[in-house]
Every structure is written in C-alpha cells, then in structure tokens.
Tab-separated table of C-alpha atoms in Angstrom:
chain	number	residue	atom	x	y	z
A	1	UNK	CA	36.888	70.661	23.925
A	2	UNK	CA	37.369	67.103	22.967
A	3	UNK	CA	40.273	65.352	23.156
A	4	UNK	CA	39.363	63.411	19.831
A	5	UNK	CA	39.137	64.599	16.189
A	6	UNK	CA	36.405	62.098	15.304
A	7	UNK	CA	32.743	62.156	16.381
A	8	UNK	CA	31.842	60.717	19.763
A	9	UNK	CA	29.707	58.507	18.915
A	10	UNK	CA	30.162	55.721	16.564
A	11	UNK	CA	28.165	53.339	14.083
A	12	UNK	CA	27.622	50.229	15.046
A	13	UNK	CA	25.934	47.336	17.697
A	14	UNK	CA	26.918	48.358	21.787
A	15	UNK	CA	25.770	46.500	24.617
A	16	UNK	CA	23.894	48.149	26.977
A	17	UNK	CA	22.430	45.446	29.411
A	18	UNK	CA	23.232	41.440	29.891
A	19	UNK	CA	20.249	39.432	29.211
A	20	UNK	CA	19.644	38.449	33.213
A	21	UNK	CA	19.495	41.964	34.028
A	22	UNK	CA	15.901	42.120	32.365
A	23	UNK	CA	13.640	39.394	33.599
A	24	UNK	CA	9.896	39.632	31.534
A	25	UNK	CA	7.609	42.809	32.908
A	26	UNK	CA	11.317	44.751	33.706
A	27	UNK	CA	12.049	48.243	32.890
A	28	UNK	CA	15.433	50.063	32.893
A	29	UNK	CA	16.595	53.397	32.135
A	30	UNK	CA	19.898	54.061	30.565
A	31	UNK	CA	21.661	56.712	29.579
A	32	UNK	CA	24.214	56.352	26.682
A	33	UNK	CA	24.951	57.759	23.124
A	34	UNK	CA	24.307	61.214	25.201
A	35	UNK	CA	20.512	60.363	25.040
A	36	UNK	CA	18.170	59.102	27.685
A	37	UNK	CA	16.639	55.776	26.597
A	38	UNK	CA	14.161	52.974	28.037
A	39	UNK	CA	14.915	49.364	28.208
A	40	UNK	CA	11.739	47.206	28.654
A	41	UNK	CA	10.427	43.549	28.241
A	42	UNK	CA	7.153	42.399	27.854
A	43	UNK	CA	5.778	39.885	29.579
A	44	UNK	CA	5.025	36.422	28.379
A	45	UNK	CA	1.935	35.606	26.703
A	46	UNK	CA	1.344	32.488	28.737
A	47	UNK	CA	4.522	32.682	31.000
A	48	UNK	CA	6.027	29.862	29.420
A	49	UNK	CA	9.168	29.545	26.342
A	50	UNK	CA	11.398	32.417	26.244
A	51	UNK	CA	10.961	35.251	27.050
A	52	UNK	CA	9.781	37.860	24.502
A	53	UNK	CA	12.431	40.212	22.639
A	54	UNK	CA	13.336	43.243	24.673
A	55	UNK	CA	12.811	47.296	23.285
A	56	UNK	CA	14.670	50.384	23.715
A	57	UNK	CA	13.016	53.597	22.693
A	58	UNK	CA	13.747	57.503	23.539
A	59	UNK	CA	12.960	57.722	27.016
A	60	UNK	CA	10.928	60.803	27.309
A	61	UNK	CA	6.967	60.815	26.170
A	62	UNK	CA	6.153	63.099	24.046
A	63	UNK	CA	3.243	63.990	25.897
A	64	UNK	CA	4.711	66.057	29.098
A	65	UNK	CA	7.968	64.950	29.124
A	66	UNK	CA	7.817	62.175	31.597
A	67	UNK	CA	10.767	59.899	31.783
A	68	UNK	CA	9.052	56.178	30.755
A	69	UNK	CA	12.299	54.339	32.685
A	70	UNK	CA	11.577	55.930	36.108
A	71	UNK	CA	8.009	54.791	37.440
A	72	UNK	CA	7.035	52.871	34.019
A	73	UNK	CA	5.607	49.593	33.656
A	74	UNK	CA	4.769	47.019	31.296
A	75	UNK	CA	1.246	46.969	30.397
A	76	UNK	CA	-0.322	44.706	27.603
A	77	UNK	CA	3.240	44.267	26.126
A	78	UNK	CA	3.634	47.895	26.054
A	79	UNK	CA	5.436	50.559	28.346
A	80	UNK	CA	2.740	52.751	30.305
A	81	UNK	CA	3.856	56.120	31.275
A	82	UNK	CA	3.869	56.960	34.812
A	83	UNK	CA	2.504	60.389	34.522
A	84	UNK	CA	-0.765	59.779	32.414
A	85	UNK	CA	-0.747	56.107	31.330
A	86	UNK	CA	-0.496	56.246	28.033
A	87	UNK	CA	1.190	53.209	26.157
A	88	UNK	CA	3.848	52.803	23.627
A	89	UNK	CA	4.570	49.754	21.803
A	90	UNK	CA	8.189	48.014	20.933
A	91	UNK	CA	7.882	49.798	17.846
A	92	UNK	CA	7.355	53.267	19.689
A	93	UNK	CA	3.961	53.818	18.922
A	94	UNK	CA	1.186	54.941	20.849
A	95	UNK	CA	-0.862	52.059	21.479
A	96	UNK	CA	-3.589	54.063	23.589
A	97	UNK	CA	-4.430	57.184	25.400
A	98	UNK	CA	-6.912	55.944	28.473
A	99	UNK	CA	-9.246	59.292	28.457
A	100	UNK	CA	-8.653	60.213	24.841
A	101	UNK	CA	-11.100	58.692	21.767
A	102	UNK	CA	-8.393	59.206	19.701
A	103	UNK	CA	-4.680	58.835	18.897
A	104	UNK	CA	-2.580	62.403	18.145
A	105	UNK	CA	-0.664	61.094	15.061
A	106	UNK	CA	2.772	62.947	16.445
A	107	UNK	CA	2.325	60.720	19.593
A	108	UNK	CA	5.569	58.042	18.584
A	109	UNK	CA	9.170	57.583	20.136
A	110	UNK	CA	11.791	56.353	18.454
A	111	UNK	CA	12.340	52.942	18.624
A	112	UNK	CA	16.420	51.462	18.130
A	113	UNK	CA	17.232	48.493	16.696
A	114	UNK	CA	17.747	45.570	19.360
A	115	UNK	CA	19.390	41.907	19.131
A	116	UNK	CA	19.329	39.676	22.126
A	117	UNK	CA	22.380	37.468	21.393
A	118	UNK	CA	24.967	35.538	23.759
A	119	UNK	CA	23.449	36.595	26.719
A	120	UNK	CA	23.949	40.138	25.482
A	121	UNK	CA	21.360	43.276	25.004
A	122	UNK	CA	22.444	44.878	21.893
A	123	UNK	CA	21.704	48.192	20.282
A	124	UNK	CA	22.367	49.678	17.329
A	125	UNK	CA	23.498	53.359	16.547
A	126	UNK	CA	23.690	55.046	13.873
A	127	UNK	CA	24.269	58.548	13.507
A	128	UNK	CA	22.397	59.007	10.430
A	129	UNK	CA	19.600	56.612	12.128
A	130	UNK	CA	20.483	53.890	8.929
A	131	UNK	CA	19.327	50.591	9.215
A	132	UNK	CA	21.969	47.671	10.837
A	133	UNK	CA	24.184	46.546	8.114
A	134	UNK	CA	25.458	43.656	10.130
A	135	UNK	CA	24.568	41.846	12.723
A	136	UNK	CA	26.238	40.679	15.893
A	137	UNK	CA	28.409	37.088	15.146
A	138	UNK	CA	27.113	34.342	17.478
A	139	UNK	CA	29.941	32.939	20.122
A	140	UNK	CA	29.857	28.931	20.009
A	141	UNK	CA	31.369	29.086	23.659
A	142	UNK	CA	28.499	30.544	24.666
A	143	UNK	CA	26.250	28.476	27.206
A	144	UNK	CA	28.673	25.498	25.687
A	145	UNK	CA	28.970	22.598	28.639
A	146	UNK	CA	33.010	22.447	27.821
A	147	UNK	CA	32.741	26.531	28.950
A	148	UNK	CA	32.083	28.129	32.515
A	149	UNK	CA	29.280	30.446	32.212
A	150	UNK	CA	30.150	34.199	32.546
A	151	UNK	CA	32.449	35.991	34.708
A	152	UNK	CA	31.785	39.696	34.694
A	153	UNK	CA	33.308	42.504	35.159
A	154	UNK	CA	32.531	46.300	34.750
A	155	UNK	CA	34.472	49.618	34.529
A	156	UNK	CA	33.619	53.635	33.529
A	157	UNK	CA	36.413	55.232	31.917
A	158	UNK	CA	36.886	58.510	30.621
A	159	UNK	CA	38.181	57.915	26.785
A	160	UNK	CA	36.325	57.015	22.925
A	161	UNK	CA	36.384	53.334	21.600
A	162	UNK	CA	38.778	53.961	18.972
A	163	UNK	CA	41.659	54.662	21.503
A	164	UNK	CA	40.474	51.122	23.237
A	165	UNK	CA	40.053	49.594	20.387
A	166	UNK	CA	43.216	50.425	19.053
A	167	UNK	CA	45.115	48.780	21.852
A	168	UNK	CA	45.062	45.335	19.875
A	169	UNK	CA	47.174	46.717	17.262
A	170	UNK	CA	49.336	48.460	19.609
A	171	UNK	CA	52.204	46.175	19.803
A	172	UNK	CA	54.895	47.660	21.707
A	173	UNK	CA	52.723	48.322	24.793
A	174	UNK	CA	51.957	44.887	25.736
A	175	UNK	CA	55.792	44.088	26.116
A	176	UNK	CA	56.631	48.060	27.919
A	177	UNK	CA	53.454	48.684	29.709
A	178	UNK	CA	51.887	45.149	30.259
A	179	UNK	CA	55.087	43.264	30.879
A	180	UNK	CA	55.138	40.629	28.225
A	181	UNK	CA	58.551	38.745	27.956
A	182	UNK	CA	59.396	40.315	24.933
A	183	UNK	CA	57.732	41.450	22.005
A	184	UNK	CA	54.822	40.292	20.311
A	185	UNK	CA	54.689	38.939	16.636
A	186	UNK	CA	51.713	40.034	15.167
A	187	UNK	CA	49.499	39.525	12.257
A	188	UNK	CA	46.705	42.119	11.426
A	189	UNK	CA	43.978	42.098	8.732
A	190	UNK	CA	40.257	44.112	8.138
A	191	UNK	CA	37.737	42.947	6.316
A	192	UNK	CA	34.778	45.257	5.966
A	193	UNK	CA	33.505	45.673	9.837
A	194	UNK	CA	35.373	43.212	11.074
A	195	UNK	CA	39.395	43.873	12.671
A	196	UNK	CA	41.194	40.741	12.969
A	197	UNK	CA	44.184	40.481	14.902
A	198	UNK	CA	47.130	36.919	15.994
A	199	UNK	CA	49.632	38.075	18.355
A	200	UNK	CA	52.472	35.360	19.814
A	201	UNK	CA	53.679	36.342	22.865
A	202	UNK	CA	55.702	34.999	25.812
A	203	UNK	CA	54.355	35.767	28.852
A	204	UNK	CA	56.064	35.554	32.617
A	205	UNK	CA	54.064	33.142	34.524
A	206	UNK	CA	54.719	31.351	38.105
A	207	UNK	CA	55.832	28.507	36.282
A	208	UNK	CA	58.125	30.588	33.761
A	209	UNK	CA	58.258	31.967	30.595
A	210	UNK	CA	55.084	30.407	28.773
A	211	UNK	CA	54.570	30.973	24.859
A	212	UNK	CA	50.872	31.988	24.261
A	213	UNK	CA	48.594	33.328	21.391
A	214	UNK	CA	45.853	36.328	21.731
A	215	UNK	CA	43.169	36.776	18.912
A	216	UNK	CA	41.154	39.103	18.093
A	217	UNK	CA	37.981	39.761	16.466
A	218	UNK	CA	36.780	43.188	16.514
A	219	UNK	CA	33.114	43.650	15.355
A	220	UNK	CA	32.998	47.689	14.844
A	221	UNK	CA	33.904	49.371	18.146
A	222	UNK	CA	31.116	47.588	20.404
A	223	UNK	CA	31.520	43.872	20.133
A	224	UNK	CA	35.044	42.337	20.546
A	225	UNK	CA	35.910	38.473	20.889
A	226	UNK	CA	39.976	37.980	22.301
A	227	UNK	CA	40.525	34.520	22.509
A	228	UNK	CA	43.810	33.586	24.978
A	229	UNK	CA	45.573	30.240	24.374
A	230	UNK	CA	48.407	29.387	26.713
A	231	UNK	CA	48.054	28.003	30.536
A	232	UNK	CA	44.354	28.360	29.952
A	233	UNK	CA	42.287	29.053	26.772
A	234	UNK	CA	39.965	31.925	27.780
A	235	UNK	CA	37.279	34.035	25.794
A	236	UNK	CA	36.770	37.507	26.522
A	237	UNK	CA	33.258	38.810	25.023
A	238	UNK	CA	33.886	42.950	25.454
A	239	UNK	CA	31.547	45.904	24.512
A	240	UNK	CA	32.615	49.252	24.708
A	241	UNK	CA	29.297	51.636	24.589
A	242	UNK	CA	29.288	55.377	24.703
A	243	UNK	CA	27.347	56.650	27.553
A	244	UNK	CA	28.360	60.712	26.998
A	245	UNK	CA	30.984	63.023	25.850
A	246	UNK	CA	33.193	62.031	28.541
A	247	UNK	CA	33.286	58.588	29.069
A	248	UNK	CA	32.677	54.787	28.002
A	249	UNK	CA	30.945	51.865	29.413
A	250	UNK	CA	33.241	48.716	29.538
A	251	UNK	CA	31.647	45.515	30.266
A	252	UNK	CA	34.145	41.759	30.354
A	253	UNK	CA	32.250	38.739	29.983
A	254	UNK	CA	34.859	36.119	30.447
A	255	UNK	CA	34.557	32.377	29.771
A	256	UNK	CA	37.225	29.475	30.300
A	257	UNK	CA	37.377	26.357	28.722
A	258	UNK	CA	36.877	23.912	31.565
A	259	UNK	CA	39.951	22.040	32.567
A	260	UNK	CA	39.424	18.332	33.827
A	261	UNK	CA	39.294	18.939	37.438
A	262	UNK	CA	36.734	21.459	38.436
A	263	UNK	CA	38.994	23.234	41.451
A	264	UNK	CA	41.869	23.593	38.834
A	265	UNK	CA	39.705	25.367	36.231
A	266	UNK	CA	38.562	27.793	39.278
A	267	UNK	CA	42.006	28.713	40.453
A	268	UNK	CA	43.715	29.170	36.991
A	269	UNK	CA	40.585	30.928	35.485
A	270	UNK	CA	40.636	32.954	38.428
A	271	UNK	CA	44.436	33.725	38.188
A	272	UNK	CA	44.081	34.353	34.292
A	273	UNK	CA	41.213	36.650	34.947
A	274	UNK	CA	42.712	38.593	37.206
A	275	UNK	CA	45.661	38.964	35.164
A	276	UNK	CA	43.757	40.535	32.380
A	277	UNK	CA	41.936	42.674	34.769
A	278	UNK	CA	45.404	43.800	35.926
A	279	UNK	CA	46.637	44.610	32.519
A	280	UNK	CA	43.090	46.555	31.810
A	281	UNK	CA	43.547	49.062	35.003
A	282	UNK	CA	47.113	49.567	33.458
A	283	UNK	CA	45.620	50.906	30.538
A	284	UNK	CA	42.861	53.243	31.610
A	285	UNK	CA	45.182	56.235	32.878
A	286	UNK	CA	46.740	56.228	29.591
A	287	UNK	CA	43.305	56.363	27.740
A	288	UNK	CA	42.100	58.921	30.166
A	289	UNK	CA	44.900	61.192	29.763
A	290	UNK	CA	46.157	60.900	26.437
A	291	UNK	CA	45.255	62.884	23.602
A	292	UNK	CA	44.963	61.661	19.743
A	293	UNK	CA	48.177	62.322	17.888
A	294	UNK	CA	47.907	63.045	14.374
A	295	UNK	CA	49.556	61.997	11.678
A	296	UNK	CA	51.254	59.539	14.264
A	297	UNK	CA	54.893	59.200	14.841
A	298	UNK	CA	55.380	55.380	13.813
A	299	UNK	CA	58.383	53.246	14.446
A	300	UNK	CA	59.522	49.589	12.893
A	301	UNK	CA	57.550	47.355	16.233
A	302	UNK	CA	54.694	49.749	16.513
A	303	UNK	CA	52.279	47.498	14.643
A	304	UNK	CA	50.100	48.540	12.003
A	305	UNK	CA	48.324	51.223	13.496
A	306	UNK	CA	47.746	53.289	10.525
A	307	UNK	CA	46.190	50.555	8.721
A	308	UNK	CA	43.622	50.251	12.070
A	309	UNK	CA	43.268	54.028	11.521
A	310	UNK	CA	42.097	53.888	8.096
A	311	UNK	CA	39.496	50.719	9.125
A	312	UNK	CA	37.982	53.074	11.876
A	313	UNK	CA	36.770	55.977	9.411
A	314	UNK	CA	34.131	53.128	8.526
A	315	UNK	CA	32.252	53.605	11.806
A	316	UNK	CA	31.401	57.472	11.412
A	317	UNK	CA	28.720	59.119	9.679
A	318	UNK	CA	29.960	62.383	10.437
A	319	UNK	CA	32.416	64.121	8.683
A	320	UNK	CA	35.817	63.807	10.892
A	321	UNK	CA	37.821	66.573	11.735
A	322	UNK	CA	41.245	64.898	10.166
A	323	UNK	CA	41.376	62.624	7.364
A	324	UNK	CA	42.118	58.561	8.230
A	325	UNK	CA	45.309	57.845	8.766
A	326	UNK	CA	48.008	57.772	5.475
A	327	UNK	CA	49.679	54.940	4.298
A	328	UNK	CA	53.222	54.671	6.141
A	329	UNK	CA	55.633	51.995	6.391
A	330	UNK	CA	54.358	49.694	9.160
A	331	UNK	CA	55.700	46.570	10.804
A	332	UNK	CA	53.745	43.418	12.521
C-alpha cells in the first residue's frame, strides 16, 4: 500500500535523459511513469546544424510485442523494430511494413510530448494524456561563458516528488537536520505552476558564520531552479521523474558562476557542491521512511507548508485520496 494519499504520478514536464546522452541515430529505453518507453533521435539530414529533435513513444510495437529500445535502430528518421522491421515515426505512426502492401490502421504508438531545452530531455505527463500547458523556462546560465558547464550528479530514492519538493518550504529542517546556524527567514509565494521560494540563512563555513540566500523556482514537481548566493553563487537545475510506484529519479545539474581565478572557482565549486550533496543524502532516509501526515501538525517556524500543500493539488488529474491541505496559521 502506498505510503502517499495522492496519485503517483504527477502532471507536468520530467527529465528523463541530458541532451549528450543521445548523440543523432541513438536509441534508449527507459522506464518511468510505470511504463516502458523509447527514446530515439534521428539522424541528420546532411550531418550538419543541430541535431534533429528527439521522440519518446510507448516502447512496445503493437505488432508482437517487441520492445523498440532493445535492438532498435534509426532508419529513415524513424525507429525500426528489431523483430520484423517495421517503422514508426516521431509522431508514432507506422511509416512502413517491409513485406506488407499495406498499412493496418491500429498500427500507432503513442507518442509524448518532448522539449529539448538547457541541455535537458524533457517529457511531459499527463494523466489524462492533456496537452502541455506550459512549457519548460529557459536558464540564462546555461552554456553562459561567466558559468562552468554542468556538474552532474544522480541518485534513486524510494519517495514521490511532493515530499521532495516540499523540502523548500520546510523551514525548520535546514537549521535541525542540515545544520544551518540558525533559522532561516523565509518568503514563499505560488503563482499558477510555478512555487517560488527566498530563504536567508547563516551558514557555518571554514571561514565562519557566512550570511547567504537560497531561491527557488519550482516549475511543477519536475523542473526546479535553486539559486545559492553566499561564498559562491551556484545554480542547481533538478528534475525529479517518477520511474515506478516505489521510487524517483533525481538528477543535479550544477553550475557556478566562475570566480576570477580558474583553480579558485574549482576548489570552492567543488566544496559548495559537495556540501549540497551532503545535505541531499541527509534527506533521503527521511523521504524513504516517512509517511504523509495529514492534516499536519504545524508550529509558528514550520514555514508555510499548507499553503505548498494546497499549490500541489494542481499537478493531479486524479482524484486524491484527502483533500489539499486547509488554511492554518502559518509562519515564514
């Protein structure tokens, strides 16, 4: 039985490859939103510009079940079956049979919404299979020359993206679990998809107590931006994607604002990054052993959780199994 009283899988755009993971002619399976799915590119036209859009489609063909991500290959800008060759388009048609004169009209896979953006392979789910209703933000930083390029990191854990995503409202765990110098003072606001969330802290550092900000934008539960100003001004780029009923695919993309000598940027990045890896590792026994408490117990220094509660419903098409959170008297 699930730990959560909310569907598993939410509405919205979740990363499910980075962009260099899927040179032109590349196919890869995935697994995620409990559904097996193929990731392909086509190749270029004259193998020059960039490179064509990528597709993800249902991963099975409808023909005799073969899976298209294991032994597939781009063909004519198409994915060819391994079993019996025949094609499917970026749209998830059948392009062509090779020993049949004609097409079966049922012979079509479903075909998900993609973006390619920030060096990012988007998807978009929907459990009512409605069309996006926003799109992913583009992140200046991005391939900016005042910006390292990526740093990556990657982690499984067993929990839903609400409970991560509630974290950046979660005020009083940064100070008891994460060991900020005291506690934050936080501002919190949602607009439509979009969570955003200032918190001043003071953090302990090797050169002593140093005052620093964290933002957040939260784009639905599978794109996040945290900006860190302090020592260092770092980006985080963060996608949380649903690969089954247990557990959650957590990809960190981080970026630091170059400092102006190259070593220096490398060893406080480094430090910074590792210190935010630190703090993440903290949190996953939590997530994975906690359940969802409901209505919550709220204090004066929580933060506004039940307003974050009442911004998730948004992301469901399902019915959930208790109402959003009620209005109670919240600090931050």
């Amino acid at each position: 039985m699930s730990r959560f009283p909310f569907p598993r899988y939410p509405d919205g755009w979740f990363q499910v490859a980075y962009s260099h993971e899927l040179p032109p002619g590349a196919v890869k399976p995935l697994h995620y939103f409990g559904k097996d799915l193929v990731l392909f590119r086509p190749n270029a036209a004259d193998g020059a510009g960039p490179p064509p859009a990528p597709h993800v489609l249902d991963a099975h063909c409808p023909h005799l079940g073969a899976h298209l991500g294991h032994g597939g290959k781009v063909v004519d800008g198409c994915i060819q079956c391994p079993f019996h060759a025949w094609r499917f388009n970026g749209e998830g048609g059948c392009a062509s049979i090779p020993y049949a004169q004609k097409l079966p009209p049922g012979a079509r896979l479903r075909s998900w919404p993609v973006r390619e953006v920030n060096g990012l392979i988007m998807v978009w789910h929907h459990g009512a299979q409605r069309p996006p209703s926003w799109e992913v933000p583009l992140v200046a930083e991005f391939q900016h020359p005042e910006w390292t390029d990526y740093e990556l990191r990657r982690w499984t854990v067993r929990t839903h993206n609400q409970e991560m995503t509630e974290n950046a409202v979660d005020l009083a765990h940064l100070h008891y679990l994460h060991g900020t110098a005291e506690l934050p003072v936080t501002t919190a606001d949602a607009r439509e998809h979009v969570l955003h969330v200032v918190s001043n802290i003071v953090m302990k550092t090797p050169f002593g107590r140093t005052e620093g900000t964290i933002e957040v934008h939260a784009h639905g539960f599978g794109f996040t931006l945290t900006r860190f100003k302090g020592i260092v001004e770092t980006l985080l780029v963060n996608s949380v994607t649903t690969i089954d009923e247990d557990s959650v695919d957590v990809r960190f993309a981080f970026l630091v604002k170059k400092l102006p000598h190259k070593d220096v940027t490398q060893t406080v990045g480094k430090a910074f990054l590792a210190e935010i890896e630190r703090q993440l590792e903290q949190d996953i026994p939590i997530w994975e052993n906690k359940i969802y408490v409901h209505p919550p117990l709220l204090v004066s220094g929580d933060g506004p959780i039940g307003m974050f509660r009442r911004w998730a419903g948004q992301f469901y098409s399902e019915p959930r199994l208790v109402p959003v959170a009620p209005r109670l008297a919240e600090s931050g």
